[in-house]
Coordinates of C-alpha atoms and ligand atoms in Angstrom, one line a residue:
M385 CA 71.2 171.7 -9.4
A386 CA 74.6 171.3 -8.3
E387 CA 76.9 168.1 -8.7
I388 CA 78.0 166.4 -5.9
N389 CA 80.1 163.2 -5.9
G390 CA 79.7 159.8 -4.5
A391 CA 81.6 160.8 -1.3
A392 CA 79.5 163.2 -0.4
L393 CA 76.5 161.2 -1.8
I394 CA 77.1 158.4 0.8
A395 CA 77.5 160.8 3.4
K396 CA 74.2 162.7 2.8
C397 CA 72.3 159.2 2.5
L398 CA 73.6 158.1 6.0
K399 CA 72.6 161.1 7.6
Q400 CA 69.2 160.6 5.7
Q401 CA 69.0 157.3 7.7
G402 CA 69.6 158.5 10.9
V403 CA 73.2 157.3 11.2
K404 CA 74.8 159.3 14.0
E405 CA 78.4 158.3 13.8
L406 CA 80.7 156.7 11.9
F407 CA 83.7 154.5 12.8
G408 CA 86.6 153.8 10.6
V409 CA 90.4 153.8 9.5
V410 CA 90.7 156.5 6.5
G411 CA 92.8 156.5 3.7
I412 CA 92.4 155.5 -0.1
P413 CA 89.6 155.8 -1.3
V414 CA 87.5 156.7 1.7
T415 CA 88.8 159.6 3.4
G416 CA 86.4 162.1 1.6
I417 CA 83.6 159.8 2.6
A418 CA 84.5 160.6 6.4
N419 CA 85.3 164.1 5.7
A420 CA 81.9 164.7 3.9
A421 CA 80.1 162.7 6.7
Q422 CA 81.5 165.4 9.1
K423 CA 80.1 168.0 7.2
E424 CA 76.6 166.3 7.4
G425 CA 77.3 166.3 11.2
I426 CA 77.9 163.0 11.9
R427 CA 80.4 162.3 14.4
Y428 CA 83.3 160.4 12.9
I429 CA 85.7 158.5 15.4
G430 CA 89.0 157.2 13.6
T431 CA 90.4 153.7 15.2
R432 CA 93.7 152.8 15.0
H433 CA 92.5 149.1 13.5
E434 CA 89.5 148.4 11.3
Q435 CA 88.5 145.6 13.5
A436 CA 87.8 148.2 16.2
A437 CA 85.7 149.9 13.8
G438 CA 83.8 147.0 13.1
F439 CA 83.3 146.2 16.5
A440 CA 82.1 149.7 17.5
A441 CA 79.8 150.0 14.8
Q442 CA 77.7 146.5 16.0
A443 CA 77.9 148.0 19.4
V444 CA 76.3 151.3 18.5
S445 CA 73.8 149.0 16.4
Y446 CA 72.8 147.0 20.0
L447 CA 73.0 150.3 21.9
R448 CA 70.9 152.5 19.9
G449 CA 68.6 149.8 18.6
H450 CA 69.5 151.0 15.1
V451 CA 72.1 150.5 12.6
G452 CA 75.7 151.4 13.2
V453 CA 78.2 152.0 10.7
A454 CA 81.8 151.4 10.1
L455 CA 84.2 152.4 7.0
T456 CA 87.5 150.9 5.8
V457 CA 90.0 151.2 3.1
S458 CA 90.3 148.5 0.4
G459 CA 92.1 145.5 0.5
P460 CA 93.5 144.7 3.6
G461 CA 91.8 147.4 5.5
M462 CA 88.8 145.6 4.9
T463 CA 89.9 142.1 5.4
N464 CA 90.7 143.5 8.7
A465 CA 87.0 144.1 9.7
I466 CA 86.0 140.7 8.5
T467 CA 86.0 139.1 12.4
A468 CA 83.7 142.2 13.0
L469 CA 81.4 140.9 10.4
G470 CA 81.8 137.5 11.7
N471 CA 80.9 138.4 15.2
A472 CA 77.9 140.5 14.3
W473 CA 76.4 137.6 12.2
A474 CA 76.9 135.3 14.9
N475 CA 75.3 137.7 17.5
C476 CA 72.6 138.7 15.3
W477 CA 73.4 142.2 15.4
P478 CA 72.9 144.7 12.6
M479 CA 75.7 146.8 11.2
L480 CA 76.7 148.2 8.1
L481 CA 80.4 148.1 6.7
L482 CA 81.1 150.3 4.1
G483 CA 84.5 149.3 2.5
G484 CA 86.6 151.1 -0.1
S485 CA 87.8 149.4 -3.0
T486 CA 90.1 149.6 -6.0
D487 CA 88.7 151.7 -9.0
L488 CA 86.4 149.5 -11.3
A489 CA 88.7 150.3 -14.3
F490 CA 91.7 148.7 -12.7
A491 CA 89.8 145.5 -10.8
H492 CA 91.1 143.2 -13.0
R493 CA 94.5 145.1 -14.1
G494 CA 96.2 144.6 -10.5
G495 CA 94.7 147.7 -9.2
F496 CA 95.8 149.0 -5.5
Q497 CA 94.9 146.7 -3.0
V498 CA 92.4 144.7 -5.5
A499 CA 90.9 141.9 -3.3
P500 CA 87.6 139.5 -3.8
Q501 CA 86.1 141.9 -0.7
M502 CA 82.4 140.8 -1.7
E503 CA 83.1 137.2 -1.6
A504 CA 85.1 137.7 1.6
A505 CA 82.4 139.5 3.3
R506 CA 79.4 137.2 1.9
P507 CA 79.5 134.1 4.6
F508 CA 79.0 136.6 7.3
C509 CA 76.4 139.1 5.9
K510 CA 72.9 139.0 4.9
W511 CA 73.6 140.8 2.0
V512 CA 76.6 142.4 0.0
A513 CA 76.4 144.9 -2.7
Q514 CA 78.4 147.1 -5.1
P515 CA 76.8 150.1 -6.9
A516 CA 77.3 149.8 -10.4
R517 CA 76.6 153.6 -11.0
V518 CA 77.4 156.5 -8.4
E519 CA 73.2 157.2 -9.0
D520 CA 72.6 153.6 -7.0
I521 CA 74.0 154.9 -3.8
P522 CA 70.8 156.1 -2.3
H523 CA 68.9 152.9 -2.9
L524 CA 71.8 150.5 -1.9
I525 CA 72.5 152.5 1.4
E526 CA 68.7 152.3 2.1
M527 CA 68.5 148.9 1.3
G528 CA 71.8 148.3 3.4
V529 CA 70.1 149.5 6.6
R530 CA 66.7 147.7 5.8
T531 CA 68.1 144.4 5.4
A532 CA 70.5 144.6 8.3
W533 CA 68.0 146.0 10.7
Y534 CA 64.5 143.8 9.5
G535 CA 63.8 140.3 9.9
R536 CA 66.7 138.8 12.0
P537 CA 69.2 141.5 12.2
G538 CA 72.7 140.9 11.0
P539 CA 75.6 142.5 9.1
V540 CA 75.4 144.0 5.7
Y541 CA 78.6 144.8 3.4
I542 CA 78.6 147.7 1.0
D543 CA 81.8 147.7 -1.6
L544 CA 82.6 151.2 -2.8
P545 CA 85.0 151.3 -5.7
A546 CA 87.5 154.6 -6.0
D547 CA 86.0 155.6 -9.0
I548 CA 82.4 155.6 -7.8
I549 CA 83.3 157.5 -4.6
E550 CA 84.9 160.0 -6.9
A551 CA 82.3 160.1 -9.6
M552 CA 80.3 163.2 -10.0
V553 CA 76.2 163.2 -10.5
D554 CA 73.8 165.8 -11.0
E555 CA 71.9 165.7 -7.7
A556 CA 68.7 166.4 -9.8
S557 CA 68.7 163.0 -11.4
L558 CA 69.0 161.3 -7.9
T559 CA 66.0 159.7 -6.1
Y560 CA 66.1 159.5 -2.2
P561 CA 64.2 156.8 -0.8
G562 CA 64.1 158.1 2.4
P563 CA 64.5 156.7 6.0
V564 CA 64.0 153.3 7.0
S565 CA 61.2 153.2 9.5
P566 CA 61.8 151.0 12.9
P567 CA 60.9 147.2 12.3
I568 CA 57.2 146.3 12.9
R569 CA 56.7 144.3 15.9
M570 CA 54.9 141.2 14.7
A571 CA 52.8 139.5 17.3
A572 CA 52.0 135.5 17.2
P573 CA 48.6 134.3 16.3
P574 CA 46.3 134.2 19.8
E575 CA 45.7 130.5 19.6
L576 CA 49.3 129.9 20.0
V577 CA 49.7 132.3 22.9
A578 CA 46.9 130.7 24.6
E579 CA 48.3 127.5 24.3
A580 CA 51.7 128.8 25.4
V581 CA 49.8 130.3 28.8
Q582 CA 48.1 127.1 29.2
T583 CA 51.5 125.3 29.1
L584 CA 52.8 127.6 31.3
R585 CA 50.2 126.7 33.7
S586 CA 50.7 123.3 33.7
A587 CA 54.5 123.3 34.8
R588 CA 55.6 122.5 38.1
K589 CA 59.4 124.0 37.6
P590 CA 59.1 126.6 35.4
L591 CA 62.3 128.8 34.2
L592 CA 62.3 131.7 32.1
I593 CA 65.6 132.0 30.3
V594 CA 66.0 135.6 29.2
G595 CA 68.5 136.3 26.4
K596 CA 70.1 139.1 24.4
G597 CA 67.1 139.1 22.0
A598 CA 65.1 140.4 24.9
A599 CA 67.5 143.3 25.5
W600 CA 67.4 144.0 21.6
S601 CA 63.9 143.9 21.1
D602 CA 63.5 146.5 24.4
A603 CA 61.1 143.9 26.3
A604 CA 62.2 144.8 29.5
T605 CA 58.9 146.3 30.7
E606 CA 57.0 143.2 29.5
V607 CA 59.7 140.4 31.0
R608 CA 59.1 142.3 34.2
R609 CA 55.4 142.2 34.3
I610 CA 55.6 138.3 33.4
V611 CA 58.0 137.7 36.0
D612 CA 56.2 140.0 38.5
S613 CA 52.7 138.6 37.8
T614 CA 53.9 134.8 37.9
N615 CA 56.9 134.8 40.3
I616 CA 58.7 132.5 37.7
P617 CA 62.5 132.0 38.6
V618 CA 64.7 133.9 35.7
L619 CA 68.3 132.7 34.4
P620 CA 69.6 135.4 32.3
T621 CA 72.0 134.3 29.4
P622 CA 75.6 136.3 29.9
M623 CA 74.0 139.5 27.9
G624 CA 70.6 138.6 28.9
K625 CA 71.9 140.1 32.3
G626 CA 70.0 143.5 33.3
V627 CA 66.9 142.8 31.5
V628 CA 65.6 141.7 35.0
P629 CA 67.9 143.6 37.5
D630 CA 70.4 141.2 38.8
D631 CA 69.3 141.8 42.2
H632 CA 65.5 140.9 41.5
P633 CA 64.4 138.2 43.9
S634 CA 63.1 135.6 40.8
I635 CA 66.8 135.9 39.5
V636 CA 68.6 132.4 40.1
S637 CA 72.0 132.8 38.1
A638 CA 73.6 131.6 41.2
A639 CA 71.8 128.4 40.9
R640 CA 72.1 128.1 36.9
S641 CA 73.0 124.3 37.0
Y642 CA 70.6 123.3 39.4
A643 CA 67.8 125.3 37.5
L644 CA 68.7 124.0 34.1
K645 CA 68.8 120.6 35.4
N646 CA 65.6 120.3 37.2
A647 CA 63.1 122.6 35.3
D648 CA 60.5 121.0 33.5
L649 CA 59.2 124.1 31.3
I650 CA 61.8 126.3 29.8
V651 CA 60.3 129.6 28.4
L652 CA 63.2 130.6 26.0
A653 CA 62.8 134.0 25.5
G654 CA 65.1 136.0 22.9
A655 CA 68.0 133.2 23.3
R656 CA 69.2 130.3 21.3
L657 CA 69.8 126.8 22.6
N658 CA 73.5 126.9 21.4
W659 CA 76.7 126.1 23.2
I660 CA 76.3 129.1 25.8
L661 CA 72.9 126.9 26.7
H662 CA 74.6 123.3 26.6
F663 CA 72.1 122.8 23.1
G664 CA 69.5 122.2 25.6
M665 CA 70.7 118.7 26.1
P666 CA 71.3 116.6 28.9
P667 CA 73.2 116.1 31.3
R668 CA 72.7 120.1 31.8
F669 CA 69.1 119.7 30.7
N670 CA 66.3 117.6 32.1
P671 CA 65.3 115.4 29.3
E672 CA 62.0 115.6 30.1
T673 CA 62.0 119.5 29.8
R674 CA 59.2 121.0 27.7
V675 CA 60.1 124.3 26.0
I676 CA 58.0 127.6 24.9
Q677 CA 60.2 129.2 22.5
I678 CA 59.9 132.7 21.4
D679 CA 62.0 134.0 18.7
L680 CA 61.9 136.5 15.9
A681 CA 63.3 133.6 13.6
Q682 CA 61.0 131.1 12.6
E683 CA 64.0 128.7 11.6
E684 CA 65.2 129.1 15.3
I685 CA 62.3 127.5 16.8
G686 CA 62.9 123.7 17.7
N687 CA 66.7 124.2 17.0
N688 CA 68.2 121.4 19.4
L689 CA 65.1 120.9 21.1
P690 CA 61.7 120.4 19.7
A691 CA 59.3 123.3 20.9
T692 CA 56.4 122.4 22.7
V693 CA 54.8 125.7 21.7
G694 CA 57.0 127.9 19.4
L695 CA 56.0 131.5 18.9
T696 CA 57.3 133.4 16.2
G697 CA 57.6 137.2 16.2
D698 CA 58.7 140.3 18.2
L699 CA 59.4 139.3 21.8
K700 CA 58.1 142.6 23.3
A701 CA 55.0 142.1 21.2
I702 CA 54.5 138.8 22.2
L703 CA 55.2 139.0 25.9
A704 CA 52.6 141.5 25.9
Q705 CA 50.0 139.1 24.5
M706 CA 51.0 136.7 27.1
V707 CA 50.8 139.3 30.1
A708 CA 47.1 140.0 28.7
Q709 CA 46.2 136.5 29.0
L710 CA 47.9 136.3 32.5
E711 CA 46.2 139.3 33.7
E712 CA 42.6 137.8 32.6
T713 CA 43.2 134.7 34.5
P714 CA 46.3 134.8 36.8
W715 CA 48.7 132.1 37.4
K716 CA 51.4 132.1 40.1
C717 CA 54.5 129.7 40.2
D718 CA 53.9 128.2 44.0
D719 CA 56.3 130.4 46.1
R720 CA 56.4 128.1 48.9
G721 CA 56.6 124.8 46.9
A722 CA 59.7 122.2 46.6
W723 CA 61.2 124.2 43.4
K724 CA 61.5 127.9 44.9
A725 CA 62.9 126.4 47.7
G726 CA 65.0 124.3 45.9
L727 CA 66.4 127.0 43.9
A728 CA 66.5 129.5 47.0
A729 CA 68.7 126.8 48.9
E730 CA 71.1 126.3 45.8
V731 CA 71.6 130.1 45.4
A732 CA 72.2 130.6 49.2
K733 CA 74.9 127.6 48.9
K734 CA 76.8 129.4 46.2
K735 CA 76.7 132.5 47.4
T736 CA 78.0 131.3 50.8
E737 CA 80.7 129.2 48.8
L738 CA 81.9 132.5 46.9
K739 CA 82.1 134.6 49.9
P740 CA 85.5 133.9 51.2
A741 CA 86.9 134.7 47.9
L742 CA 85.1 137.8 47.8
V743 CA 86.5 139.2 50.8
S744 CA 89.9 137.8 50.5
D745 CA 93.0 139.7 51.6
E746 CA 95.8 137.6 49.8
V747 CA 98.3 139.3 47.8
P748 CA 98.7 138.8 44.8
M749 CA 95.0 138.9 44.3
G750 CA 92.7 136.1 42.6
Y751 CA 90.0 137.0 40.6
F752 CA 87.0 137.6 43.1
R753 CA 88.5 140.3 45.3
P754 CA 89.3 143.0 42.7
L755 CA 85.7 142.2 40.8
Q756 CA 84.1 142.9 44.4
E757 CA 86.0 146.2 44.6
I758 CA 84.8 147.1 41.3
Q759 CA 81.3 146.1 42.0
K760 CA 81.2 148.3 45.2
V761 CA 81.9 151.4 43.2
L762 CA 79.9 150.6 39.8
P763 CA 76.6 152.8 39.8
R764 CA 73.3 151.0 38.6
D765 CA 73.3 152.0 34.9
A766 CA 76.9 151.6 34.4
I767 CA 78.0 150.1 31.1
I768 CA 80.1 146.9 31.8
V769 CA 82.1 145.8 28.8
S770 CA 83.9 142.4 29.7
E771 CA 86.2 140.3 27.6
G772 CA 88.9 137.7 28.1
A773 CA 88.1 134.0 29.3
S774 CA 88.3 133.7 33.1
T775 CA 88.2 137.8 33.6
M776 CA 84.6 137.6 31.8
D777 CA 83.4 134.5 33.0
I778 CA 84.1 135.5 36.6
S779 CA 82.7 138.9 36.2
R780 CA 79.6 137.6 35.2
S781 CA 78.7 136.1 38.6
V782 CA 80.3 139.1 40.8
L783 CA 79.1 142.1 38.6
E784 CA 75.6 142.7 38.5
N785 CA 73.7 144.4 35.6
Y786 CA 70.2 146.6 36.6
Q787 CA 69.3 147.6 33.0
P788 CA 69.1 145.7 29.6
R789 CA 71.6 146.3 27.1
N790 CA 74.5 147.1 29.6
R791 CA 76.9 144.2 29.4
L792 CA 78.6 143.9 26.1
D793 CA 81.0 140.6 26.1
A794 CA 82.7 138.0 24.2
G795 CA 79.0 136.8 23.3
S796 CA 77.9 134.1 20.9
W797 CA 81.3 133.9 18.9
G798 CA 83.4 133.9 22.4
T799 CA 85.2 136.8 20.4
M800 CA 88.3 138.4 21.6
G801 CA 89.6 141.5 20.6
G802 CA 85.9 143.4 20.4
A803 CA 85.8 145.0 23.8
T804 CA 87.7 148.1 23.0
G805 CA 85.5 148.8 20.2
F806 CA 82.4 148.2 22.4
A807 CA 83.8 150.5 25.1
L808 CA 84.3 153.3 22.6
A809 CA 80.7 152.8 21.2
S810 CA 79.3 152.7 24.7
A811 CA 81.0 155.9 25.8
V812 CA 80.0 157.9 22.4
V813 CA 76.3 156.4 22.9
H814 CA 76.1 157.1 26.6
P815 CA 78.3 159.9 27.5
E816 CA 76.1 160.1 30.7
R817 CA 77.3 156.7 31.9
R818 CA 80.0 155.4 33.6
V819 CA 81.6 152.9 31.1
I820 CA 84.2 150.3 32.1
A821 CA 86.2 148.0 29.7
L822 CA 87.3 145.1 31.9
M823 CA 89.8 142.8 30.4
G824 CA 92.1 139.8 30.9
D825 CA 95.7 141.1 29.6
A826 CA 95.5 138.3 26.6
S827 CA 92.0 140.2 25.6
F828 CA 93.7 143.7 26.0
G829 CA 96.3 142.6 23.7
F830 CA 94.5 142.3 20.9
S831 CA 93.5 145.8 20.5
G832 CA 94.9 147.8 23.5
M833 CA 96.1 150.3 21.3
E834 CA 92.4 151.9 20.6
V835 CA 93.1 153.5 24.3
E836 CA 94.3 156.2 22.4
V837 CA 90.9 156.6 20.6
A838 CA 89.5 157.2 23.7
A839 CA 92.2 159.5 25.0
R840 CA 91.8 161.6 21.5
H841 CA 88.2 161.8 21.9
R842 CA 87.9 162.5 25.7
L843 CA 85.6 159.5 26.3
P844 CA 85.9 158.8 30.0
I845 CA 86.1 155.1 29.8
T846 CA 87.8 153.1 32.6
W847 CA 89.8 150.3 31.2
I848 CA 90.5 147.5 33.7
V849 CA 93.1 145.3 32.9
F850 CA 93.6 142.2 34.9
T851 CA 97.1 140.9 34.6
N852 CA 98.0 137.4 35.1
G853 CA 100.5 137.1 32.3
G854 CA 99.2 134.8 30.1
I855 CA 96.3 133.1 28.7
V856 CA 94.6 131.1 31.4
S857 CA 97.7 131.6 33.6
G858 CA 101.2 133.2 33.4
V859 CA 104.6 132.8 35.3
A860 CA 106.2 135.1 37.6
N861 CA 109.4 134.5 35.7
L862 CA 110.3 133.5 32.3
P863 CA 112.4 130.1 32.2
K864 CA 116.3 131.0 31.3
D865 CA 116.2 127.9 29.0
G866 CA 114.2 125.9 26.9
P867 CA 111.2 127.0 25.0
L868 CA 108.6 129.4 26.5
P869 CA 105.5 128.1 27.6
V870 CA 102.9 128.6 24.6
N871 CA 100.4 130.4 26.7
V872 CA 102.7 133.1 28.7
F873 CA 103.6 136.7 28.0
Q874 CA 106.4 138.8 29.7
P875 CA 105.6 138.7 33.2
G876 CA 105.0 142.1 35.0
A877 CA 103.8 143.9 31.8
R878 CA 102.8 147.5 32.9
Y879 CA 99.9 148.1 30.6
E880 CA 98.8 151.5 32.1
K881 CA 101.8 153.1 30.7
I882 CA 100.2 152.3 27.4
M883 CA 97.4 155.0 28.5
E884 CA 99.7 157.3 29.9
A885 CA 101.5 157.6 26.7
F886 CA 98.4 159.0 25.3
G887 CA 98.0 161.4 28.0
G888 CA 95.4 159.5 29.9
K889 CA 95.5 158.2 33.8
G890 CA 97.5 155.0 34.6
F891 CA 97.1 153.0 37.6
Y892 CA 99.1 149.9 39.0
C893 CA 97.5 147.9 41.6
E894 CA 98.5 145.0 43.7
T895 CA 96.2 145.3 46.9
P896 CA 92.5 145.6 47.1
D897 CA 93.2 149.0 48.9
Q898 CA 95.1 150.4 45.9
L899 CA 92.5 149.2 43.4
A900 CA 89.7 151.1 45.4
R901 CA 91.8 154.2 45.4
A902 CA 92.6 153.8 41.8
L903 CA 88.8 153.3 40.8
R904 CA 87.7 156.3 43.0
T905 CA 90.8 158.6 41.5
A906 CA 89.6 157.3 37.9
F907 CA 86.2 157.7 38.0
D908 CA 86.1 161.3 39.8
S909 CA 88.9 162.4 37.1
G910 CA 86.1 162.1 34.4
E911 CA 89.3 161.2 32.0
T912 CA 90.0 158.1 30.1
A913 CA 92.2 155.8 32.5
L914 CA 93.7 152.3 32.6
I915 CA 93.7 150.3 35.7
N916 CA 96.5 147.7 35.8
V917 CA 95.4 145.0 38.4
A918 CA 98.4 142.9 38.9
I919 CA 96.5 139.3 39.7
A920 CA 98.4 135.8 40.7
P921 CA 99.7 134.1 37.4
T922 CA 98.0 131.2 38.7
A923 CA 94.8 132.7 39.5
K924 CA 92.1 130.4 39.3
K925 CA 88.3 130.2 38.5
A926 CA 86.1 128.2 40.9
P927 CA 86.1 124.6 40.3
Q928 CA 83.3 124.0 37.4
T929 CA 81.2 120.5 37.1
Y930 CA 81.2 121.0 33.4
S931 CA 83.0 122.7 30.6
H932 CA 80.7 125.5 29.1
W933 CA 81.4 124.9 25.5
S934 CA 80.1 121.4 25.3
S935 CA 76.9 119.7 26.8
R936 CA 79.0 117.4 28.7
Ligands
LIG1478 P1 72.1 134.6 24.0 O1 73.4 134.8 23.6 O2 71.5 135.7 25.1 O3 71.6 133.3 24.4 P2 71.3 134.6 21.2 O4 72.1 135.4 20.3 O5 71.9 133.1 21.2 O6 71.3 135.1 22.6 O7 70.1 134.3 20.9 C1 69.1 135.8 20.7 C2 67.8 135.4 19.8 O8 67.0 136.3 19.7 C3 68.2 134.9 18.2 O9 67.6 133.6 17.7 C4 67.4 136.1 17.5 O10 66.8 135.6 16.4 C5 66.3 136.6 18.9 N1 65.8 137.7 18.5 C6 66.6 138.9 18.1 N2 65.7 139.9 18.1 C7 64.7 139.4 18.7 C8 63.1 140.4 18.9 N3 63.2 141.3 18.6 N4 62.2 139.4 19.2 C9 62.3 138.1 19.5 N5 63.4 137.4 19.2 C10 64.7 138.1 18.9

């Protein structure tokens, strides 16, 4: 049989594992891997910075329900992708990072771009590995995909020294482990499920919190069946949005604080009681609340709040068990009781409070009216990538999601700089969907050059940049004397021209009408476009009672 080199072998193994696309930045020693991947029929998307490749790979994982892959060169190329590894770790998303590294022969002689890459990746990874011989590659890639995907998902790093990538091996001497099967959906012990259902029946003020674990578990059908059969109020986390459509009558997002503070039983479905949910602590949570917690990771059960009933396993499987029991002996949350009435009144109050900002003709615009213009034209299956503190936070309450895994944002780590990679991945995985990348100008600054990738690959992403000229706020003009405020950028920046530089369409808008026209033209064009929305440098969020990063 013929000989094969390490690069071709890596590509062949990725193909065997069902990898459909590879994001990366080529150079020494990994260009051969990208070329070989293309020969295998894997789509190669070259990004401008390794961080975007890493973010795109994990978004591919989330959107496909598989393991996405990123490729970097050695040394600084690999370390550029570490934030992406950290983000995948924090969000419990699988991904495989393949990092080229200096020749083993020169690793201790000052080799080109030598770096402790394994050590750098290790804190954020479920597993890191380096093949000792080219023959080890099939096993390591299979184990990498398996480890990233099975159990609680997370990132894996495989280090690929240049001399292993270039080494030749007789194909006849190799064994291939074959593709990793999708994870088995573990059910919970029936007696614990019965206890959970019994506990639910005893609640007067139940609340179902749906997290992105439910989206990852593909549990939307089961969640809907529980919700529709019990009428339980539903509060999605930011990326849990869409598992139950935002316009479903059981959704109480507008009454979030009221719901958390008053619920006497929380069904926590694929979400963690971390900062996003205020650690499950007072004053945001009712100190008497009981919890039915469902999570793939048993070590998560009881974290911050003891679980009244903890169900470990796959959410889709466990919810199906609960549905079966509830169908045998139905139970409904009292639709005419004080709990539902209180929630409905709070939802109505919040919506009324929001209304003037949503229809305001004020120029310069604030956040709400332009978001409302976007909401009006988004199809129900649009993928909304959103990033930037205020732009993202406010967009959550204005832009609706109707399908699971249709919102990708700064997530569990509050990461800035991931959205462009997420948008690229969304357009690659779902070419049939409208993809918007809604970003604040601060967020866009982290990785804005990646719009070139979208133009080059003809990915019809609509980037929408809300420009207030700073972090949190900006200034209309820079002061002539004295130090510049620490949070401001160049006022009046024309980010749309960056898009035009690469042949995409650029739009600049100062009024709601201009934005409405720009959205229509951008969507109709089928091309990559960037809409720069100038908002007031001092535009504000609605006042909040509590800061969102603490329990206080
Ligand atoms: P959110 O940010 O939406 O609150 P988190 O990332 O904090 O969500 O939590 C998601 C949780 O879902 C994690 O604890 C993870 O272990 C869990 N999870 C992931 N996949 C599954 C699954 N298939 N079944 C059950 N739980 C899951």
